[in-house]
Structures are given as C-alpha cells and as structure tokens.
Coordinates of C-alpha atoms and ligand atoms in Angstrom, one line a residue:
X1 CA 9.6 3.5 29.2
X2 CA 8.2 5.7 27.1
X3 CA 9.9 7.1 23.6
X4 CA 9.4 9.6 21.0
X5 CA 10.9 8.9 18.0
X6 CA 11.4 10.9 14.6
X7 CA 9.9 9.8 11.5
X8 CA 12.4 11.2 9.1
X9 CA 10.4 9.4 6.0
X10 CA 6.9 11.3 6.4
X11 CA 8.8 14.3 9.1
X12 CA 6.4 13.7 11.9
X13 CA 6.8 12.0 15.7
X14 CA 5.6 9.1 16.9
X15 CA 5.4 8.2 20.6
X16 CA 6.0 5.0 21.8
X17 CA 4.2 3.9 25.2
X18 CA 4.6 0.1 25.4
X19 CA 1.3 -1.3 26.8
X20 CA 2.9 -3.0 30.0
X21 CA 0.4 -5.8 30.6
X22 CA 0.8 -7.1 27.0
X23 CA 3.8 -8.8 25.3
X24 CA 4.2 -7.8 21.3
X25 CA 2.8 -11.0 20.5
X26 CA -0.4 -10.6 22.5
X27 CA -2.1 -8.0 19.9
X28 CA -4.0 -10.3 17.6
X29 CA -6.9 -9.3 15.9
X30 CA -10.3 -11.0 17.5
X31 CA -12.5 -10.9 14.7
X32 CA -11.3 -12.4 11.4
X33 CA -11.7 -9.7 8.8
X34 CA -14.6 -11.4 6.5
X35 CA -16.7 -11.5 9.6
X36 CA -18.0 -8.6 11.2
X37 CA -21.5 -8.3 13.1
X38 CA -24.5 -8.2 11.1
X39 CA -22.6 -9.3 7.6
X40 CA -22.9 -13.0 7.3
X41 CA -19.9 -14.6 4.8
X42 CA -20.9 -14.9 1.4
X43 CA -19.8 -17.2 -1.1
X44 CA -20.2 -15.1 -4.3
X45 CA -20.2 -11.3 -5.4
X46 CA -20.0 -8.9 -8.2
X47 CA -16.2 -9.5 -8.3
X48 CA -16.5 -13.3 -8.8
X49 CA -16.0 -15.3 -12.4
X50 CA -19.1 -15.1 -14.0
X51 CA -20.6 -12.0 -12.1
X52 CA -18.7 -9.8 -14.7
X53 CA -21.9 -8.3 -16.0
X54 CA -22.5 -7.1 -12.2
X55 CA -19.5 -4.8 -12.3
X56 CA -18.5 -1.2 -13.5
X57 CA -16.8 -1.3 -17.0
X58 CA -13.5 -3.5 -17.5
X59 CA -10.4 -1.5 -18.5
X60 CA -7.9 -4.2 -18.2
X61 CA -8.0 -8.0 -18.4
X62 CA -4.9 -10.3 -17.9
X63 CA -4.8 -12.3 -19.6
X64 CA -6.8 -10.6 -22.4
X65 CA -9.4 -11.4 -24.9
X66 CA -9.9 -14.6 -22.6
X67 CA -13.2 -15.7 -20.6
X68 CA -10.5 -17.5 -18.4
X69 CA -9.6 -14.5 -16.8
X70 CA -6.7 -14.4 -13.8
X71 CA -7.3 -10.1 -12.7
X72 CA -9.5 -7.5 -13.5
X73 CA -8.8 -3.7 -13.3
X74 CA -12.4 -1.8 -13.5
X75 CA -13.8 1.2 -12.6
X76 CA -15.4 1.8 -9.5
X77 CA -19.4 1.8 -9.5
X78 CA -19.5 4.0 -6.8
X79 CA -16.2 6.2 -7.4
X80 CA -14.5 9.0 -4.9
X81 CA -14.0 10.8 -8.3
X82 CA -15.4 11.1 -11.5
X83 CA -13.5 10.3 -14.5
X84 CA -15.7 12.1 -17.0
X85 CA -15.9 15.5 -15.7
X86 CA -13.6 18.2 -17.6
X87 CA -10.6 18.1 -17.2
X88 CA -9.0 21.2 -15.5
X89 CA -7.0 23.1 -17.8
X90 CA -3.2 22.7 -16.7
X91 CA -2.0 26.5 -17.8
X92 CA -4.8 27.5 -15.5
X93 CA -3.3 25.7 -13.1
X94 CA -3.0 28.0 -9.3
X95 CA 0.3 26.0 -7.9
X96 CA -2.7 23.8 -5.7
X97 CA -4.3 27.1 -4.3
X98 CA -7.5 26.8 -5.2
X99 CA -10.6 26.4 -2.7
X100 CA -12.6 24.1 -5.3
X101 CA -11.8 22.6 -8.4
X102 CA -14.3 20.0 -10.2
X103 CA -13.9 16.4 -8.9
X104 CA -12.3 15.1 -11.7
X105 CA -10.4 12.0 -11.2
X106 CA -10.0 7.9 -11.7
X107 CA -10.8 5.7 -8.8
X108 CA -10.4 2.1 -10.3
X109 CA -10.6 -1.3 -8.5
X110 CA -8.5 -4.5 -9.3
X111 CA -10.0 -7.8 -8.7
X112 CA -6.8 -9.6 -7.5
X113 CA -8.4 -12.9 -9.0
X114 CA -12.1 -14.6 -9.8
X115 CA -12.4 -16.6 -6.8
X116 CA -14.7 -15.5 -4.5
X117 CA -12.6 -17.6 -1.5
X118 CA -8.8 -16.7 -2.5
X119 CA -6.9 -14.0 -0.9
X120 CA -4.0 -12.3 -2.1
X121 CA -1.6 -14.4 0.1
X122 CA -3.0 -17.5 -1.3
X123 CA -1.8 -16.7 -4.5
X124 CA 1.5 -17.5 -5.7
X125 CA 4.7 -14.8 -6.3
X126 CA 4.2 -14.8 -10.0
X127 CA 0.7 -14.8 -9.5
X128 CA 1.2 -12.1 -6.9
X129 CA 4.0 -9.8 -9.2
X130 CA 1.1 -10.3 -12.1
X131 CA -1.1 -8.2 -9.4
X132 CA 2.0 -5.9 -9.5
X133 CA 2.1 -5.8 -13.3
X134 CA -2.0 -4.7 -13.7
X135 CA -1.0 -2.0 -11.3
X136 CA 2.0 -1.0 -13.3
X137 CA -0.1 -1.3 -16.9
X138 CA -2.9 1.1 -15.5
X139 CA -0.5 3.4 -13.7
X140 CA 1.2 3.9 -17.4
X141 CA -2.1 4.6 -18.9
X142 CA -2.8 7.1 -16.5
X143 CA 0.6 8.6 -16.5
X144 CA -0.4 9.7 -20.2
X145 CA -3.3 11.9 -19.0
X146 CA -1.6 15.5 -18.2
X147 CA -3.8 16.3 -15.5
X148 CA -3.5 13.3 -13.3
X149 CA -0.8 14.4 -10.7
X150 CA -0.4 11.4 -8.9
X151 CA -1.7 7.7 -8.3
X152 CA -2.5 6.0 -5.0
X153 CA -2.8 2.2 -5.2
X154 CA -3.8 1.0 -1.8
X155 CA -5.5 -2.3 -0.4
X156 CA -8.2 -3.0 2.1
X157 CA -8.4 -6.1 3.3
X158 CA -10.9 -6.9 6.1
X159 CA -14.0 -4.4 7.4
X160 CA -11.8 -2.4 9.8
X161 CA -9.5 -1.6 7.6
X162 CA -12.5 0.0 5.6
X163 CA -13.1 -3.0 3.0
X164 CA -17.2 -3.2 2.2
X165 CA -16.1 -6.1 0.0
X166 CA -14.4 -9.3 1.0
X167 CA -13.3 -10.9 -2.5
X168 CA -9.6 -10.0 -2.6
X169 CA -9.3 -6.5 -4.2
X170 CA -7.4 -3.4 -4.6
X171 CA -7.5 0.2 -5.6
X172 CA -6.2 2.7 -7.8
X173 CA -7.0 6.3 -7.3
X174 CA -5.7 8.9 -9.7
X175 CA -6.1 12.6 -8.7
X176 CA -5.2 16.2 -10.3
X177 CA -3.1 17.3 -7.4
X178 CA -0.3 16.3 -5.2
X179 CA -1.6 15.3 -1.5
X180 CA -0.2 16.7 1.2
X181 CA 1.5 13.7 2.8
X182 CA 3.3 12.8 -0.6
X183 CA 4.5 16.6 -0.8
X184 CA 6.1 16.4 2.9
X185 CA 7.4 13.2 2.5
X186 CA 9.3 14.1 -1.0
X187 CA 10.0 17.7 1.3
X188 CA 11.5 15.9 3.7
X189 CA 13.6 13.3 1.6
X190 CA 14.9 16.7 0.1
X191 CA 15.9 18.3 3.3
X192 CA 18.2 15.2 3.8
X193 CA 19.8 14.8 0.3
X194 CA 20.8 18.8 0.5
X195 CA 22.3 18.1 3.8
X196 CA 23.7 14.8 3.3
X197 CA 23.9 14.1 -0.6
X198 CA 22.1 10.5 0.0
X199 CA 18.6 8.9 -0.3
X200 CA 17.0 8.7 3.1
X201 CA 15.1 4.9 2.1
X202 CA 19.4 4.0 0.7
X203 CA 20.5 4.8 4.0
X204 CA 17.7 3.2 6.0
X205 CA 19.4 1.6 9.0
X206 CA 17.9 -2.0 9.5
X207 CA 20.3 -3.9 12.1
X208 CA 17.6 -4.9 14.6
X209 CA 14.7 -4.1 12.7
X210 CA 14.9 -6.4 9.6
X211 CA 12.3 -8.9 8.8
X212 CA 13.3 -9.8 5.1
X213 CA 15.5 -9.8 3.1
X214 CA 15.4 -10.9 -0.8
X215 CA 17.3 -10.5 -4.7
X216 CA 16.2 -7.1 -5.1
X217 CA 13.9 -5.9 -1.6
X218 CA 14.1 -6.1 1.5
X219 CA 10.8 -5.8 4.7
X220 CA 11.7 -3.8 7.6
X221 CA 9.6 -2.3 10.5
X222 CA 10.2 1.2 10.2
X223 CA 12.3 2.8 13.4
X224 CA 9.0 5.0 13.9
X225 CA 6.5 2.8 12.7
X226 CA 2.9 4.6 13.2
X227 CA 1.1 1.7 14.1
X228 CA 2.0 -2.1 15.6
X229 CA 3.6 -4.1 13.4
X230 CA 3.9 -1.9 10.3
X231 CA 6.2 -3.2 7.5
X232 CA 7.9 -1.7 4.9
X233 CA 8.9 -3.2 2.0
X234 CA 12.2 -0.7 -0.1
X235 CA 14.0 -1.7 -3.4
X236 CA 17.2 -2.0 -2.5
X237 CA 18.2 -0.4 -5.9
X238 CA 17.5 3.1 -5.9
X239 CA 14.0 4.0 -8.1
X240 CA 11.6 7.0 -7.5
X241 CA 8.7 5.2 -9.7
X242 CA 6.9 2.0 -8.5
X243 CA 5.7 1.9 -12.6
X244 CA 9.1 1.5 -13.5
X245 CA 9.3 -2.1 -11.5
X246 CA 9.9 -5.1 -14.2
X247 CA 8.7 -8.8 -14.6
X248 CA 11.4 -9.9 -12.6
X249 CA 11.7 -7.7 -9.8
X250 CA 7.5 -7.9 -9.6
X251 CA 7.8 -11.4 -9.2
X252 CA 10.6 -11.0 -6.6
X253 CA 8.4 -8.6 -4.9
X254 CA 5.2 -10.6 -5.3
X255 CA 7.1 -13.1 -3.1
X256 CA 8.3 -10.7 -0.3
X257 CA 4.6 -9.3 -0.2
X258 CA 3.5 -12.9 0.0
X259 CA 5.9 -13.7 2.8
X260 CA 5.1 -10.9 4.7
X261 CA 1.3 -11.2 4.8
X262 CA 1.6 -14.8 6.1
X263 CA 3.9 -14.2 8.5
X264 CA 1.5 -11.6 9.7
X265 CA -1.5 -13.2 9.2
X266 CA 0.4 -16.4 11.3
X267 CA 1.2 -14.0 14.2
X268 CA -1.8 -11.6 14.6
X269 CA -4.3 -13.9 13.6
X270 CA -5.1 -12.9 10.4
X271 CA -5.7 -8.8 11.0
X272 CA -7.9 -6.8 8.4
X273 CA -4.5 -4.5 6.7
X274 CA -3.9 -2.0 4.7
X275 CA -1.2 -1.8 2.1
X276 CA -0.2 1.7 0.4
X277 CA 2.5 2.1 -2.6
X278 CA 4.5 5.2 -2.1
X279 CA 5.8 6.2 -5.4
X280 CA 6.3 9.9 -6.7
X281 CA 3.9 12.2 -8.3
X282 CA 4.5 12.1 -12.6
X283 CA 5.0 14.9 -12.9
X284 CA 8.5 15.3 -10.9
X285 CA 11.7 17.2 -12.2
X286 CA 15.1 15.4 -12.7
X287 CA 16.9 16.7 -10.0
X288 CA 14.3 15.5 -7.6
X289 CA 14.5 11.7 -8.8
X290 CA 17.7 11.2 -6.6
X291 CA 15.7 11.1 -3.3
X292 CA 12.4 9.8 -4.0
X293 CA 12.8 6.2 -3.3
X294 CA 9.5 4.3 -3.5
X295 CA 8.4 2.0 -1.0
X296 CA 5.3 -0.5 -0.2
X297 CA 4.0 0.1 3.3
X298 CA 1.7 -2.4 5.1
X299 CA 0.1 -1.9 8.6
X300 CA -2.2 -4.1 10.4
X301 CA -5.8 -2.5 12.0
X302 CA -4.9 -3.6 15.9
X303 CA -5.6 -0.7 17.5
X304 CA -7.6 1.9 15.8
X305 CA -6.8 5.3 16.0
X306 CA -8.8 8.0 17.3
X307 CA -9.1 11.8 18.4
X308 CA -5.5 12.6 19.0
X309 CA -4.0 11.1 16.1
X310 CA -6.7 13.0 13.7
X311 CA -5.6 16.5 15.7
X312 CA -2.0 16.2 15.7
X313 CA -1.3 13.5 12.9
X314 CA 0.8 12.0 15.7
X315 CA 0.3 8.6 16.6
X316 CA 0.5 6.6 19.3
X317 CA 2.1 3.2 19.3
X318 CA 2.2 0.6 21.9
X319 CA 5.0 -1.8 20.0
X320 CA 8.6 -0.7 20.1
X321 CA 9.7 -1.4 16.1
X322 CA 12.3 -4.0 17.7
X323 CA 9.8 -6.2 19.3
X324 CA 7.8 -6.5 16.4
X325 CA 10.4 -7.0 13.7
X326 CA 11.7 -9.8 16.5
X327 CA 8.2 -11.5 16.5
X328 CA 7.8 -11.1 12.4
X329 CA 11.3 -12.6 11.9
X330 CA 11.3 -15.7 14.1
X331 CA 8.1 -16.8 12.3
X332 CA 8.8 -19.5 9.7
X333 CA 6.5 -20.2 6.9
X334 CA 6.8 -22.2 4.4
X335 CA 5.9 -21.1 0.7
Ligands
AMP1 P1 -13.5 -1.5 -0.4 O1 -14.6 -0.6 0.1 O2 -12.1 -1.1 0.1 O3 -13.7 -3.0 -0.1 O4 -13.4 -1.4 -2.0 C1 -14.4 -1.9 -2.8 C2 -14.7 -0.9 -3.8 O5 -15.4 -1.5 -4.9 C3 -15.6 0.2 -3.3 O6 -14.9 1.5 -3.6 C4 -16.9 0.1 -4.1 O7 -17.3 1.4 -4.5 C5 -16.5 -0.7 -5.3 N1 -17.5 -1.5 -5.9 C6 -18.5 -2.2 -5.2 N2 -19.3 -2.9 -6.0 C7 -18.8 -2.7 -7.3 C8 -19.1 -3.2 -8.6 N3 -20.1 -4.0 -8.8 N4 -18.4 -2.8 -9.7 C9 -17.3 -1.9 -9.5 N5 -17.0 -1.4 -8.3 C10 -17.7 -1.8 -7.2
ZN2 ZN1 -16.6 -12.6 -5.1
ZN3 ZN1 17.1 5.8 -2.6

C-alpha cells in the first residue's frame, strides 16, 4: 500500500510505494563502488603516503610536524569555489538577494588516512572520532572568517555516489551564504518550537525505527527517510553545532558511524554512500540555538533518483523506514 509521509526535519513529503516483487533486503548494490566500467582499481593515488607532493596544499596534518602522518585536510585542486577571490563585504551584504556574487569560497578535502586500500569503516572509533576532530579543527578555522556562512562536510564513497576518487576521503565546503535546504530545515524546526516549545530531533520518536543506540547518539531510519535505507545518526544531548562535539563524544560517535557503515555495507553489499553533517550556519542568533539540533545523515545510492525528484524535491521511496531499520538492526557485527 502506498504512503505519504511528512518530513517534519527538511518540511517536505515523501511517498512510499513499496516495490512488491522485492523484499527490503533484496536491494543490494551490483557493482562494488571502486569498480565501475572503464576505471580499472588502482593501487596508488595522489592521496596515498608518499604522493604528498601530488596534491593541493596541506592545511592540516594530524598528527603534525610528522612524515608518519594518520589524515590530511587540503585544498581541493580542482575546487567548486575559490578561496582567494575577495571577499564580499558583509555591510554590503543584500539579506541573500543578489543575482551574482563572486565565487568566493573553501572547498577542502580530507584524506581519511594514507593507505591507498583502507576505508573509513576499516578504521577504528578513535581512529574514526580523529576523522571527526580534523573536521571539527578546520570547521573552527573557518568559523573565524566573517564571510563564511556556513560549512558542508559530506562524503562520497563509491562512483555513483559521485566519488572520482576511491582512496577514502571527505569534503569540506565553506560558502558565503546560507543554502536553501539548511534555511528550511532551521524554518521548519522553528515552526515546531513556537508551537510546541521542544526540539523536533529531542522529540524524534524511534520505537520501531531504531537501529543504534550508544553513550551519547543514537542511528535511526528516519520515519520519512528520502531514500532506502537512510540513517540518521542525533546526539542525544541537545547541540545546534557539530564543532562543538568533544574527544569523547567523537570517539563515541566514530564508533556509531563505524557500526553503521558495516552493518550496511554487510546488508547491501557494500553500496557507494553519501554521508552529510547537518549543523547550523555560524552565524545563528541565541534564541535560535534551542531547535537546531545537528545530526549526521547517511544514505546509500540503490536507486538513483531522477526527473521527478529534481522537479518536485519529492522523492520516491520503495522501503517503508520500518523494514529497513528491521533489516539494519538484526545484523550483528562484530567490532
Ligand atoms: P570526489 O570527487 O567526491 O571523489 O572528491 C575528490 C575531490 O578531490 C574532488 O573534488 C577533486 O577535485 C579533488 N582532487 C582530486 N585530485 C586532487 C589532488 N591531487 N589534490 C587535491 N584535491 C584533489
Ligand atoms: Zn591513494
Ligand atoms: Zn534538540
């Protein structure tokens, strides 16, 4: 039977049409995300030990000052945005009217470590939170810089989830401006706290829909998860800044993240993924802290997504939330 649910988080509907011929578990990927047609495996890259000289400048090294190094935040060689343009005056600021502005902007990459053959879900949770913390360290640097607005880290791991490069990696994008999908999800968390007085991600119901649970997060499908299989992963305490995460809540997260890429990598075969941090803009006024909760979200590439979705922002999922979060929690794996 079909369904179409309410996505209170980012205010927009999903519908659910459960493909009838296929069980939840029957959507693995078919093509392991480090090879796609025409793009042989390679063993090395510019994002291997010893290939440093390959890459774009460094701008963090952990550890640093050490030829031993463990991750790597540099710029991109090829980045969406160019860090040394001017930088546009903030009094001359339009409220985000303007038709063009120059296209100013960071676009960093962190090599999640030196070896060409790891991914991030070999790694272990310290290993993992230490990830967490170069993210953390650059998004403070860039918090400095009045005209950055926000910061976007996001992962792409496997060629349809848009990676061109297969050593384990992540990005950090830093723009002058608020996107539009941040805006109506903070609009929307704001619609809810004047009408209830509470957090929309606090509230978040997860009874059936529960896949992990640990010290201080815990991984749910979302009730109107876009796409098959999608996980969140919400601090249980309250926070409106990913940046503000410590070493002891990045190691407990490094482990959830772990967990929950294995278990999906176990059940769909190892799917090429995105993961995107939702945290607030810098910029953000006190009385908006109390309902911007940050939160990780990961979604597996199954499906693809296509004409409808890019006209009405609507998706289209084939997986009730249930019968995923059923098939993520009865997978054991052992870390
Ligand atoms: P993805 O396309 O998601 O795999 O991300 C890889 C990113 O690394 C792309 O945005 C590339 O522009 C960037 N990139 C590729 N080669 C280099 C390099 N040698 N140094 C720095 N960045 C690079
Ligand atoms: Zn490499
Ligand atoms: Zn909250």
């Amino acid at each position: 039977m079909q369904e179409i649910r309410r996505d209170v988080v980012f205010n927009r509907s999903i519908i659910f049409s459960p493909a009838r011929a296929k069980r939840p578990s029957d959507f693995k990927a078919h093509q392991k995300p480090g090879e796609s047609a025409g793009n042989p495996a390679r063993t090395s890259c510019a994002f291997c030990k010893h290939h440093e000289h390959e890459c774009a400048p460094e701008i963090v090294r952990v550890p640093p000052d050490t030829i031993d190094w463990k991750i790597r935040v540099i710029e991109n060689l090829y980045p969406a945005l160019n860090r040394t343009l001017d930088i546009p005056n903030p009094n001359n600021n339009g409220g985000g009217c303007e038709l063009v502005l120059p296209g100013f902007g960071f676009h960093d990459v962190v090599i999640e470590t030196p070896d060409h053959s790891v991914n991030l879900s070999d790694l272990s949770a310290k290993e993992i939170g230490d990830v967490l913390l170069a993210y953390k360290d650059r998004i403070g640097q860039l918090a400095k810089i009045e005209s950055v607005k926000y910061v976007q880290v996001f992962k792409n791991h496997g060629a349809s989830a848009g990676a061109s490069m297969s050593h384990s990696h992540s990005q950090l994008m830093g723009v002058p401006f608020v996107p539009a999908t941040v805006s109506a999800r903070l609009d929307s968390a704001k619609e809810n706290f004047c009408r209830t007085g509470k957090c929309l991600l606090c509230e978040i119901k997860t009874e059936e829909l529960l896949v992990g649970e640990s010290t201080h997060f815990f991984a749910l499908v979302p009730f109107a998860a876009s796409l098959p299989f999608e996980i969140w992963i919400i601090p249980r305490l309250h926070a409106s800044h990913f940046e503000e995460i410590d070493h002891e809540k990045a190691t407990d997260l490094g482990s959830m993240l772990k967990l929950m890429l294995l278990k999906l990598s176990k059940q769909l075969n190892d799917p090429p993924f995105n993961y995107m941090i939702h945290t607030s803009p810098f910029q953000m006024s006190a009385d908006s802290l109390p309902y911007a909760h940050w939160f990780i979200q990961i979604v597996p590439q199954l499906i693809g997504t296509a004409g409808f979705e890019m006209a009405t922002g609507c998706y289209i999922n084939p997986v009730f939330p249930e019968d995923a979060a059923k098939v993520l929690r009865e997978v054991t794996i052992l870390m």
